[in-house]
PDB file of C-alpha atoms in Angstrom:
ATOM      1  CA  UNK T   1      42.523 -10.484 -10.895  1.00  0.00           C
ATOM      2  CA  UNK T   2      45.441 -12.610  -9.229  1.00  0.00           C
ATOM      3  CA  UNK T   3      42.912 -15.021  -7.553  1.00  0.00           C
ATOM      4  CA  UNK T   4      43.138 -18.371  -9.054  1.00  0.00           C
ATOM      5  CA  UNK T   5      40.573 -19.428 -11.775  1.00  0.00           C
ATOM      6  CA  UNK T   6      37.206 -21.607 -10.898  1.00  0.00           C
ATOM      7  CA  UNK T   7      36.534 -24.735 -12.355  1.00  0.00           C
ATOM      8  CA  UNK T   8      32.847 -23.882 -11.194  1.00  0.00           C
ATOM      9  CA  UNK T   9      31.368 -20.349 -12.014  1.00  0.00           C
ATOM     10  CA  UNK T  10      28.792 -19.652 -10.264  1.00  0.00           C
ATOM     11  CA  UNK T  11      27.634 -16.433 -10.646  1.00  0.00           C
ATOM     12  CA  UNK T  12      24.689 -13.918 -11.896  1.00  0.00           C
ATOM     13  CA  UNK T  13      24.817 -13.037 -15.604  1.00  0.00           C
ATOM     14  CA  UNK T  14      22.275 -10.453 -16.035  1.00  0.00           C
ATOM     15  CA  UNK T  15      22.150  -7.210 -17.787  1.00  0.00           C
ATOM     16  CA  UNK T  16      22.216  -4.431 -15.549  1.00  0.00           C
ATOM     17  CA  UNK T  17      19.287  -2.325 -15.823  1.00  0.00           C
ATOM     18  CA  UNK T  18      19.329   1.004 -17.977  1.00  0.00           C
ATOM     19  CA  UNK T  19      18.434   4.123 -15.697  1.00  0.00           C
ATOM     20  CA  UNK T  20      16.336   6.493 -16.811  1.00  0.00           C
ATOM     21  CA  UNK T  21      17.729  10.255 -16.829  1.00  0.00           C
ATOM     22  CA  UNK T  22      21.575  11.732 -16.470  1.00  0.00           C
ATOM     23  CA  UNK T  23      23.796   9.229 -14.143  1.00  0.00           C
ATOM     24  CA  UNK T  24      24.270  10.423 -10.884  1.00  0.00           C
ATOM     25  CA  UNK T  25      27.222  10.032  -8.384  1.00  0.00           C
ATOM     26  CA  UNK T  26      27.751   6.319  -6.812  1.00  0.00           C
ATOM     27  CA  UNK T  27      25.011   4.860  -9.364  1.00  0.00           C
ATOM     28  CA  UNK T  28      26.360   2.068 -11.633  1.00  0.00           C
ATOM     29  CA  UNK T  29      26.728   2.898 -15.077  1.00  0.00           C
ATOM     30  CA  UNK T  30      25.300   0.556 -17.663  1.00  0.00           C
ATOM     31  CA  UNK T  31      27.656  -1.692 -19.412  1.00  0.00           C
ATOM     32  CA  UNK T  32      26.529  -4.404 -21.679  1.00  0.00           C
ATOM     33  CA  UNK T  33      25.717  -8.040 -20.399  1.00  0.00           C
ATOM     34  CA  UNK T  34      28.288 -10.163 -19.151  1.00  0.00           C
ATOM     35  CA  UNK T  35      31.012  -7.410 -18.841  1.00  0.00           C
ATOM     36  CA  UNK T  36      32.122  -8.890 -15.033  1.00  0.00           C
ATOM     37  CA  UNK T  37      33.547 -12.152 -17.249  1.00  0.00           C
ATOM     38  CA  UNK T  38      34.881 -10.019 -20.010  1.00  0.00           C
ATOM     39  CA  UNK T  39      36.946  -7.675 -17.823  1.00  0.00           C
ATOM     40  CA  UNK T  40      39.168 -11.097 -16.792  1.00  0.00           C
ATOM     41  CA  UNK T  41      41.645 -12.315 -17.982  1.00  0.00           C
ATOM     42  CA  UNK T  42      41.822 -14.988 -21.572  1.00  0.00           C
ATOM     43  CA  UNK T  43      43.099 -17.501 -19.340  1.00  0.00           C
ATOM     44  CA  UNK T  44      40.940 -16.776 -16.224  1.00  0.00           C
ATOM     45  CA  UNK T  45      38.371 -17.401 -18.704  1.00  0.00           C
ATOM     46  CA  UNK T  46      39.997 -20.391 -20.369  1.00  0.00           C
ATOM     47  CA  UNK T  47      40.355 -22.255 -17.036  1.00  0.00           C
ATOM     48  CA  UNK T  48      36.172 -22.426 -16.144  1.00  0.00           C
ATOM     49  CA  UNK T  49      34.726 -25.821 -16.710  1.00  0.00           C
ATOM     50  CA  UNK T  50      31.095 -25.231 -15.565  1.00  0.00           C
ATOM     51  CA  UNK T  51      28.650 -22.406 -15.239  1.00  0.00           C
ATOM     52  CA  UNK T  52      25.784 -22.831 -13.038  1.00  0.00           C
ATOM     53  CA  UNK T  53      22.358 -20.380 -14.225  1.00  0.00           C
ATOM     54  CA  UNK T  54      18.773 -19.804 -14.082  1.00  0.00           C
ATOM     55  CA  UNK T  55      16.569 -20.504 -16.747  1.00  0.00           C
ATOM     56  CA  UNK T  56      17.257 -17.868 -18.838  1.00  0.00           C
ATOM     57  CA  UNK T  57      18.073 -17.665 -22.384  1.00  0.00           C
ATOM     58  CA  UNK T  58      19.998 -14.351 -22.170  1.00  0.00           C
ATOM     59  CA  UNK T  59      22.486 -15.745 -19.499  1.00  0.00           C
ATOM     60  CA  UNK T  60      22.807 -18.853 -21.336  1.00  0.00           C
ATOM     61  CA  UNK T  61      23.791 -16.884 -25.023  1.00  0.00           C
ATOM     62  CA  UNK T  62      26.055 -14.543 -22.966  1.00  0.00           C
ATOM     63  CA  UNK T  63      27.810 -17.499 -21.458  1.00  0.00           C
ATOM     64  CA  UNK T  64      28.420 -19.111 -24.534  1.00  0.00           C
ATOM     65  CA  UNK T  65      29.809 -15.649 -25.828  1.00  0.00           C
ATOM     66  CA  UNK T  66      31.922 -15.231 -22.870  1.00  0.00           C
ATOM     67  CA  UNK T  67      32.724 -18.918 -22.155  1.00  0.00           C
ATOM     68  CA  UNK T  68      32.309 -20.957 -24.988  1.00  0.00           C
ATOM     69  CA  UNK T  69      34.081 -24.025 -23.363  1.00  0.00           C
ATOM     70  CA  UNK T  70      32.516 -24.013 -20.415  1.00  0.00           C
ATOM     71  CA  UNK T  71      29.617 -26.457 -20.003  1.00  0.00           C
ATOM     72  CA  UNK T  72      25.968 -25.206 -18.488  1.00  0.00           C
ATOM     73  CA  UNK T  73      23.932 -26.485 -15.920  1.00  0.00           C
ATOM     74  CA  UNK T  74      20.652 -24.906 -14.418  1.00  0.00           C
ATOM     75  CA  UNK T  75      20.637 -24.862 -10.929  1.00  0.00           C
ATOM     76  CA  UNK T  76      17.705 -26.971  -9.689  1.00  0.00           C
ATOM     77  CA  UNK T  77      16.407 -24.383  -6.640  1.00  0.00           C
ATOM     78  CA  UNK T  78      15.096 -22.206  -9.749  1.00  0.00           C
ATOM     79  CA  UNK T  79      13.230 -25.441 -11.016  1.00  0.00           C
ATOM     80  CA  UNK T  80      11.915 -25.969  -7.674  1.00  0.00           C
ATOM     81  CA  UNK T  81      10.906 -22.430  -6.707  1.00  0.00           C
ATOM     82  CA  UNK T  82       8.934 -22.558 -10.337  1.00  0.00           C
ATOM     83  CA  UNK T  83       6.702 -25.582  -9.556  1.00  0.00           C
ATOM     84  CA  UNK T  84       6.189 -24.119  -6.141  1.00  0.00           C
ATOM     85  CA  UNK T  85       4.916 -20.816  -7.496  1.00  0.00           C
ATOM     86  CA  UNK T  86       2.861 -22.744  -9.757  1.00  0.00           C
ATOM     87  CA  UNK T  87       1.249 -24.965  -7.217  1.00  0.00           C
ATOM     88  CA  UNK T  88       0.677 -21.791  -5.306  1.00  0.00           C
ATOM     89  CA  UNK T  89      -1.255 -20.164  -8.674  1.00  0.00           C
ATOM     90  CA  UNK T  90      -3.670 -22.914  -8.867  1.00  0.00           C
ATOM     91  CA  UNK T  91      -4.004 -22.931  -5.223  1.00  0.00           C
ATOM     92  CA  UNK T  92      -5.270 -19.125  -5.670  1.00  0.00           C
ATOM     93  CA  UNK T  93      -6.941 -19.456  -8.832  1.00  0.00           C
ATOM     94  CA  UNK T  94      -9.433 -22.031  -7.376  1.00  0.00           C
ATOM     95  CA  UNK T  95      -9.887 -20.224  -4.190  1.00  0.00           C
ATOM     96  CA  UNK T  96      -9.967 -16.575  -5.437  1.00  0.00           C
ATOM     97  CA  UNK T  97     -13.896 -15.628  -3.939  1.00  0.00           C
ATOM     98  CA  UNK T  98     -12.678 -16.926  -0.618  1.00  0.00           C
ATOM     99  CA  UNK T  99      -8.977 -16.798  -0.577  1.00  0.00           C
ATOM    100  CA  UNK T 100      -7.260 -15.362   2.625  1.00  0.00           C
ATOM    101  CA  UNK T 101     -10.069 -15.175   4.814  1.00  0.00           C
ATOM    102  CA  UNK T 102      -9.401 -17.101   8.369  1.00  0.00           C
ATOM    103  CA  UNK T 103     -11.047 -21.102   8.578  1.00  0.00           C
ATOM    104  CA  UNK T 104     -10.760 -21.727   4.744  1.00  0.00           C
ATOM    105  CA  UNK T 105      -9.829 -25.529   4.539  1.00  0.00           C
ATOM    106  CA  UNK T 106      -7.987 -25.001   1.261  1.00  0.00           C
ATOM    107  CA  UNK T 107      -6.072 -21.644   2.679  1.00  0.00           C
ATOM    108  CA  UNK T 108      -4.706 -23.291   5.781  1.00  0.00           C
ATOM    109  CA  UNK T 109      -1.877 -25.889   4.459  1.00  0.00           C
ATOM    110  CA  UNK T 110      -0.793 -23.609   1.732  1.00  0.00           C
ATOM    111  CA  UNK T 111       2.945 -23.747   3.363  1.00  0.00           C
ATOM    112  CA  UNK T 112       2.364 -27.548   4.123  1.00  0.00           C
ATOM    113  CA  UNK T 113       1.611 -27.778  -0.238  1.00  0.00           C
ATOM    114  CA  UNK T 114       5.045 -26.169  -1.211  1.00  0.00           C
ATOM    115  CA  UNK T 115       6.936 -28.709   1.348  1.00  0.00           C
ATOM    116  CA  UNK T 116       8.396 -31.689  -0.234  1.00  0.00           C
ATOM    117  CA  UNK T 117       6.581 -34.801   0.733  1.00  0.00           C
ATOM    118  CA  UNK T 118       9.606 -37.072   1.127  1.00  0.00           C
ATOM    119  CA  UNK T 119      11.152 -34.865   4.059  1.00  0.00           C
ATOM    120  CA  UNK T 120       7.944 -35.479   5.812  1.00  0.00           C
ATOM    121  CA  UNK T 121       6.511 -38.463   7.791  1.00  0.00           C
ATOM    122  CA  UNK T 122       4.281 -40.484   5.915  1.00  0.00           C
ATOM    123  CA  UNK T 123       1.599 -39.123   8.736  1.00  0.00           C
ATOM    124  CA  UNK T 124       1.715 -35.843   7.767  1.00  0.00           C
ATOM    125  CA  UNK T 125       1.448 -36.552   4.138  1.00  0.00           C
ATOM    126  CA  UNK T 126      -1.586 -39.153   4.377  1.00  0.00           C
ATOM    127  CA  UNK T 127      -3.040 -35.857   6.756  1.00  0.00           C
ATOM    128  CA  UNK T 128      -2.804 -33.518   3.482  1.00  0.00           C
ATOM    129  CA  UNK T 129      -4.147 -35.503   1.192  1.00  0.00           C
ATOM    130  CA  UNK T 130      -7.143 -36.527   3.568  1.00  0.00           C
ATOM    131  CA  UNK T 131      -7.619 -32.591   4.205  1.00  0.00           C
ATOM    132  CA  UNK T 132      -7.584 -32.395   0.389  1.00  0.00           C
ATOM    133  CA  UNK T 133     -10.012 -35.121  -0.696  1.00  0.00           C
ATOM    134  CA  UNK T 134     -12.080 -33.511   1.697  1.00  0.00           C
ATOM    135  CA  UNK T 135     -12.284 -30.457  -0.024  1.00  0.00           C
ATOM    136  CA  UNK T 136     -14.889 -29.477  -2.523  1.00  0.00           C
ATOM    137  CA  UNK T 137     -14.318 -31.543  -6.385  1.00  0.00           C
ATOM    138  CA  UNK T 138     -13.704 -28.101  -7.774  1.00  0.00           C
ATOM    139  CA  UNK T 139     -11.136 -27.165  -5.334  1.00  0.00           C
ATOM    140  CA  UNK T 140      -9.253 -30.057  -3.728  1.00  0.00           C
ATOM    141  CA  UNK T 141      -8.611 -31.425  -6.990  1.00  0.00           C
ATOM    142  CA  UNK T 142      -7.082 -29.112  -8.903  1.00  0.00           C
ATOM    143  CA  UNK T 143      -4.863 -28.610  -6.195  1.00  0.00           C
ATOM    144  CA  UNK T 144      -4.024 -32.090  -5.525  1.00  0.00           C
ATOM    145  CA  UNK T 145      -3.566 -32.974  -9.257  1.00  0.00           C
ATOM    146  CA  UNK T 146      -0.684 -29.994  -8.996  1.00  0.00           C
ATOM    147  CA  UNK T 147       0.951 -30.940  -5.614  1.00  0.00           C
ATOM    148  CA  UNK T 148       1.301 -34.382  -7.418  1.00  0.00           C
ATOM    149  CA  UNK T 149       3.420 -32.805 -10.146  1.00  0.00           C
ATOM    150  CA  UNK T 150       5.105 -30.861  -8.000  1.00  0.00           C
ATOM    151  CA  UNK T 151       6.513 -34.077  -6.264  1.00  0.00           C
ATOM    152  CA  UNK T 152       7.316 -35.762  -9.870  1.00  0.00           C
ATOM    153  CA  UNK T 153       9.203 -33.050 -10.438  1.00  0.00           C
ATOM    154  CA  UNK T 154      10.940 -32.891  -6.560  1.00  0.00           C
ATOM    155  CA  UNK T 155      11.376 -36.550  -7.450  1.00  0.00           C
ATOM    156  CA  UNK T 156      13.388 -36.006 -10.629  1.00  0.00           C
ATOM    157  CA  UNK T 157      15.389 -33.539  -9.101  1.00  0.00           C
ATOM    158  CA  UNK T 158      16.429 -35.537  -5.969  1.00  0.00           C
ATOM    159  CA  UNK T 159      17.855 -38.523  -8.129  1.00  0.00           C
ATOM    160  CA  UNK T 160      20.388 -36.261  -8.687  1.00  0.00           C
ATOM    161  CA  UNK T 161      21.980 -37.110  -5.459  1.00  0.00           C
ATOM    162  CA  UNK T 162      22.192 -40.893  -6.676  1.00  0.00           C
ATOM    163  CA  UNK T 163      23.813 -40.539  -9.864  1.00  0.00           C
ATOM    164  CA  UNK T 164      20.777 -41.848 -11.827  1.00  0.00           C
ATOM    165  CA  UNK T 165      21.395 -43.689 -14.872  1.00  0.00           C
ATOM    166  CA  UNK T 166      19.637 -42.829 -18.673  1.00  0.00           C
ATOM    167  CA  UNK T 167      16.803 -45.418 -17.905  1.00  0.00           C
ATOM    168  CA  UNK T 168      15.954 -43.994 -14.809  1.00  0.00           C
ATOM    169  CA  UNK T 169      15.674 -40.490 -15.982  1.00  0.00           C
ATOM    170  CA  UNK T 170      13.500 -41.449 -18.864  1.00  0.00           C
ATOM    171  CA  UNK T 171      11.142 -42.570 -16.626  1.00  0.00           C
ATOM    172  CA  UNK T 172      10.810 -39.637 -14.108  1.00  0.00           C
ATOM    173  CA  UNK T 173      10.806 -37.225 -16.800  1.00  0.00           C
ATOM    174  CA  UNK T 174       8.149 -39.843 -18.400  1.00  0.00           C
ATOM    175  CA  UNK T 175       5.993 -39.260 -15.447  1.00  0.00           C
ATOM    176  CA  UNK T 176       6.440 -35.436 -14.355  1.00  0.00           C
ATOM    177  CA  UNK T 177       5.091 -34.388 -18.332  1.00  0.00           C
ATOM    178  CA  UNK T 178       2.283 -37.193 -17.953  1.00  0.00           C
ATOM    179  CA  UNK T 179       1.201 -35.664 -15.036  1.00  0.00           C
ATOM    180  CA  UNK T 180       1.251 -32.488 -16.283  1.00  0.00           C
ATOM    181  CA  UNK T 181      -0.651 -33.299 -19.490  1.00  0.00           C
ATOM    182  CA  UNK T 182      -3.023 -34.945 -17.994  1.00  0.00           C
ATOM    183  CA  UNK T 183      -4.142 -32.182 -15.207  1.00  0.00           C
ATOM    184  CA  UNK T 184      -6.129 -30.427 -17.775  1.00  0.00           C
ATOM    185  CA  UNK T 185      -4.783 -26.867 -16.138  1.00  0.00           C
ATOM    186  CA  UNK T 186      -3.175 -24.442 -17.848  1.00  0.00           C
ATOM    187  CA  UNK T 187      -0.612 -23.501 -14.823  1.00  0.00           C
ATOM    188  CA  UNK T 188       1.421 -27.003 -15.179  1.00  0.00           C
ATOM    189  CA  UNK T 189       1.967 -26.154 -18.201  1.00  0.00           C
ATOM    190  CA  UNK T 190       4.500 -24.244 -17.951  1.00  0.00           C
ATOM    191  CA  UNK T 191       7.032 -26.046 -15.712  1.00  0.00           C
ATOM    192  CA  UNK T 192       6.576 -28.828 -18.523  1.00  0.00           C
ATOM    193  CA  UNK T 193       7.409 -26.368 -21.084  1.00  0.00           C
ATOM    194  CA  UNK T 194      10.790 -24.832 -19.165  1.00  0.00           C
ATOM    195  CA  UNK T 195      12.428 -28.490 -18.289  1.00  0.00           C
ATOM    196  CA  UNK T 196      11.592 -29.691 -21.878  1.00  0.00           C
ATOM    197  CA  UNK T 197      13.238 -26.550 -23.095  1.00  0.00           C
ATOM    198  CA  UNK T 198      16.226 -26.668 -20.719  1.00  0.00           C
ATOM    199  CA  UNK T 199      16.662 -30.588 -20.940  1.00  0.00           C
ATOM    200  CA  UNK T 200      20.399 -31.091 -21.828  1.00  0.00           C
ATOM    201  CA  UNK T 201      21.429 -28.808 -18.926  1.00  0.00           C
ATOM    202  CA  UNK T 202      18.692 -30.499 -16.294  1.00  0.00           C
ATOM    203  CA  UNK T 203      20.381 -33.351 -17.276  1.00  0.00           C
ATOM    204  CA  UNK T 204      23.521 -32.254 -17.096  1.00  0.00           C
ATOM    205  CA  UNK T 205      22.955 -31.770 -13.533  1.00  0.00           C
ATOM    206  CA  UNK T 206      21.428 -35.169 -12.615  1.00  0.00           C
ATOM    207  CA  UNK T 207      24.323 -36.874 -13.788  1.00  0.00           C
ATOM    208  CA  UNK T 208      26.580 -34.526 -11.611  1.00  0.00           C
ATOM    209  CA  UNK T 209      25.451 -32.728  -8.960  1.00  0.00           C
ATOM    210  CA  UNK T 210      26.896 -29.366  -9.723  1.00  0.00           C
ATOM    211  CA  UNK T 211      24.751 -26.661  -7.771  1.00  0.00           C
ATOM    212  CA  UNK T 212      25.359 -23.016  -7.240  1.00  0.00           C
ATOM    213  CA  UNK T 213      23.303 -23.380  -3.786  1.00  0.00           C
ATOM    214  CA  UNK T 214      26.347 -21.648  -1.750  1.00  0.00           C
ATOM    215  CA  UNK T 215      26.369 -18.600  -4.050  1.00  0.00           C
ATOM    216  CA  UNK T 216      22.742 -18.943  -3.461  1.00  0.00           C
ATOM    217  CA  UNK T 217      22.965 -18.336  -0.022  1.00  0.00           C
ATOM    218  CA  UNK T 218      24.979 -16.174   0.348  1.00  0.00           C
ATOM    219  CA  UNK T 219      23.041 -13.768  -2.241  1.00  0.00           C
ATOM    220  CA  UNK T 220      19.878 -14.256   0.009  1.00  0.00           C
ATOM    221  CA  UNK T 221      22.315 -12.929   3.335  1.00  0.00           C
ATOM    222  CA  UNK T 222      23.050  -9.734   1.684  1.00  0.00           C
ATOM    223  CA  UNK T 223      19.351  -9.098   0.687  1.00  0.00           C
ATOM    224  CA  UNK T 224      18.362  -9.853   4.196  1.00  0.00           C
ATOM    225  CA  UNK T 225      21.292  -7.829   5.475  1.00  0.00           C
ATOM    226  CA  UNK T 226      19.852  -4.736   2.827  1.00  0.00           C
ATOM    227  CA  UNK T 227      16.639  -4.818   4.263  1.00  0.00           C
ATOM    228  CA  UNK T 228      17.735  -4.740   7.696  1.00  0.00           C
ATOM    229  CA  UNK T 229      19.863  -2.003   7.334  1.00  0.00           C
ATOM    230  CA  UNK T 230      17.317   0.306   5.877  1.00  0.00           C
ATOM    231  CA  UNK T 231      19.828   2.044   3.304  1.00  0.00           C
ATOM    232  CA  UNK T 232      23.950   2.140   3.854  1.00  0.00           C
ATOM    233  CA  UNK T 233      25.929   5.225   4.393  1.00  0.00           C
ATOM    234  CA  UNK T 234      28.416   4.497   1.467  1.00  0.00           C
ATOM    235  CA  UNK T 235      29.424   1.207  -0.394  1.00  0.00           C
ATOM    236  CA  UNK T 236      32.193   0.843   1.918  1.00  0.00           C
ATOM    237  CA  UNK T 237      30.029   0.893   4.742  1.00  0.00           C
ATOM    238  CA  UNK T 238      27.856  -1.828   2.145  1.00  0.00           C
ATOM    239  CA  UNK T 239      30.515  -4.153   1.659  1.00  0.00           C
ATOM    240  CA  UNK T 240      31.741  -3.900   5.445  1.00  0.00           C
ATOM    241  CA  UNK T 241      28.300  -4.754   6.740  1.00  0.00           C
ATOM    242  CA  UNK T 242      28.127  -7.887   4.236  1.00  0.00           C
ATOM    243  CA  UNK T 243      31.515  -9.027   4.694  1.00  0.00           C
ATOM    244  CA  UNK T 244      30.424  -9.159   7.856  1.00  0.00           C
ATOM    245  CA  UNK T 245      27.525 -11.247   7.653  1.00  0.00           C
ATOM    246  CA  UNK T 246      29.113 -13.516   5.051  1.00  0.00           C
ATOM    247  CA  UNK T 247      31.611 -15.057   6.897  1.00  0.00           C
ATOM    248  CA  UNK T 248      30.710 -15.717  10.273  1.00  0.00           C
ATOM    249  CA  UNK T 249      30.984 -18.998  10.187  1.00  0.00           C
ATOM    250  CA  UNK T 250      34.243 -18.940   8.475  1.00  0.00           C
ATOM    251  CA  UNK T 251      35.371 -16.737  11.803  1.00  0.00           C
ATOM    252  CA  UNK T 252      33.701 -18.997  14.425  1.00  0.00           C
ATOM    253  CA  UNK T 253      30.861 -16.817  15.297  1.00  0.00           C
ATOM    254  CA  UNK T 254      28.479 -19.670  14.726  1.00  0.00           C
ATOM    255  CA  UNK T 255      29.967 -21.528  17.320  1.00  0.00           C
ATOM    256  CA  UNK T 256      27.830 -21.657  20.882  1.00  0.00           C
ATOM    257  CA  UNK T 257      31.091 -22.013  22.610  1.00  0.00           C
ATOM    258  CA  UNK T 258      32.485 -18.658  21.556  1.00  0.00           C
ATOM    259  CA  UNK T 259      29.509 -16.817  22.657  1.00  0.00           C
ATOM    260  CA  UNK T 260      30.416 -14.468  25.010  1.00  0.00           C
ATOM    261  CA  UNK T 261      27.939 -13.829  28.388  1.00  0.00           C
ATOM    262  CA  UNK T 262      25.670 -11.174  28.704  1.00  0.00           C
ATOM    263  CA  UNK T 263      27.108  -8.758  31.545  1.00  0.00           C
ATOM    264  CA  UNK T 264      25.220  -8.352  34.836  1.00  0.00           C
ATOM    265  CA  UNK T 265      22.443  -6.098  34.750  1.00  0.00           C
ATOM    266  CA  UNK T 266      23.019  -3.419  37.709  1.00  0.00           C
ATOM    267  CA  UNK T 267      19.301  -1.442  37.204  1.00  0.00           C
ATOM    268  CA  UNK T 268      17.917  -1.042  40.809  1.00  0.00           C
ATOM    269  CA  UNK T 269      14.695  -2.686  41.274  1.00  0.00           C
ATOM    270  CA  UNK T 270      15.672  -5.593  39.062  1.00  0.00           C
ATOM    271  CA  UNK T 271      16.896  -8.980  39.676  1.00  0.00           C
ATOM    272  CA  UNK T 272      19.212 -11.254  37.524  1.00  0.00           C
ATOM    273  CA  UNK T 273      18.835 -14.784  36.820  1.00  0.00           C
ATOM    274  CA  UNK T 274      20.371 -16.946  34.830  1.00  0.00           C
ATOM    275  CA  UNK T 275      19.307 -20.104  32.458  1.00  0.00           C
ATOM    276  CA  UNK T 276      21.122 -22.690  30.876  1.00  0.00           C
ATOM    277  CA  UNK T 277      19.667 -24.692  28.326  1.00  0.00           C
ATOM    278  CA  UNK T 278      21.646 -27.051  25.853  1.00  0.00           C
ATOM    279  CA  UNK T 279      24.597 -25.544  27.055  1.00  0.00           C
ATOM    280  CA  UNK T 280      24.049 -21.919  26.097  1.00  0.00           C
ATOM    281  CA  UNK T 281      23.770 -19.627  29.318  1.00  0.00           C
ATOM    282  CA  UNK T 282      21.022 -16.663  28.917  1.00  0.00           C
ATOM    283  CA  UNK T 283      20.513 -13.900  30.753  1.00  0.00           C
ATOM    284  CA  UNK T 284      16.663 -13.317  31.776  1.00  0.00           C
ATOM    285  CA  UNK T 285      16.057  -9.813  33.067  1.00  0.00           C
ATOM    286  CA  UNK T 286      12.559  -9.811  35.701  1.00  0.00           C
ATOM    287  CA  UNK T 287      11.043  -7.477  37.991  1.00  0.00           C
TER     288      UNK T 287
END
């Protein structure tokens, strides 16, 4: 409670789920939504400019209960995971009799589909499309017509980076629904629907940048250090392990110079060699 106040809250707003059955020890009781904001202080509260969501109308009415002043943006990796998901549906739909089986044209680039096109050589995009047009009509261009909104809307999203002006906007947002209205498939259809329903705050974040990608992150660590773990002894033992893994790089234990050699191995029969590449010495172990 004595930590200073954000001007940027970014944070998770959702309604912890109601268990089933009496509570039992260490589970989390229920509470009602947005109860982490409402347990601070008025002017903890007062002192938040901007609150960075998903799409989600529940987060966005218990902001404005909780933090009426504060102004909301929706974080575009949402957006993007959404048109992603959708290219992948189409991608599916068209290729359900056949889907997943080894030396399917349309199965192979499915990872190449969901990468944006302008962190790519324009090689390897001209290859996609060619694989694509390639493809049977029924298949290649449904998929095509998709990966093409997909990049209007990676293309909207980027110009947030140059502080785009009203005109400029217009014209991507212009493009992204035409695209989608003219595919004729019912799957674009719904990333049209969620940016023209979340507009002001898409906008909001074109015209400044604001991005929870950091709390993003760091969310995805501790899942990945959950699932590793296979189950924690206690929550201390929880929030030890993801302390840990949180702030590594804050302690240096990114760094290639502070990593520490491997000892010599001493096994009889088995010799010791070592490697250095790019500076990093490793210890290879052969018989």
């Amino acid at each position: 409670m004595g930590r200073a106040p954000p001007a940027l809250l970014a944070c998770r707003l959702r309604r912890p789920v109601r268990q089933a059955g009496p509570a039992r020890a260490g589970r989390r009781p229920h509470r009602p939504g947005g109860h982490r904001l409402a347990g601070r202080e008025q002017a903890w509260r007062d002192a938040v400019q901007y609150v960075v969501m998903t799409c989600a109308r529940s987060s966005s009415r218990r902001s404005h209960r909780v933090l009426p002043q504060a102004a909301l943006f929706v974080d575009h990796f949402h957006l993007v995971r959404l048109v992603n998901q959708t290219l992948t549906e189409v991608r599916r739909r068209v290729t359900v009799t056949r889907r997943g089986r080894k030396g399917n044209r349309e199965w192979e680039p499915r990872n190449r589909l969901i990468r944006s096109a302008a962190r790519k050589c324009g090689e390897h995009v001209d290859a996609l499309l060619d694989e694509l047009s390639n493809l049977p009509r029924v298949i290649g261009a449904p998929i095509t017509v998709a990966w093409n909104a997909k990049e209007d809307l990676l293309g909207l999203l980027a110009a947030a980076r140059s502080r785009p002006d009203r005109e400029q906007v217009r014209d991507l947002l212009y493009r992204f629904y035409r695209r989608c209205a003219d595919a004729d498939l019912p799957e674009p259809q719904r990333p049209a629907t969620t940016v023209e329903t979340w507009r002001p705050e898409i906008l909001a974040f074109l015209h400044t940048g604001i991005t929870n990608a950091g709390s993003e992150g760091v969310n995805r660590v501790i899942k990945t250090i959950a699932r590793d773990a296979y189950g924690f002894r206690d929550p201390g033992n929880q929030r030890s392990r993801t302390r840990c893994a949180t702030t590594r790089r804050a302690r240096g234990h990114l760094d290639a110079r502070n990593t520490v050699e491997p000892a010599p191995c001493n096994r009889v029969g088995w010799r010791h060699r070592t490697v250095s590449t790019a500076g990093v010495r490793l210890a290879v172990a052969g018989s």
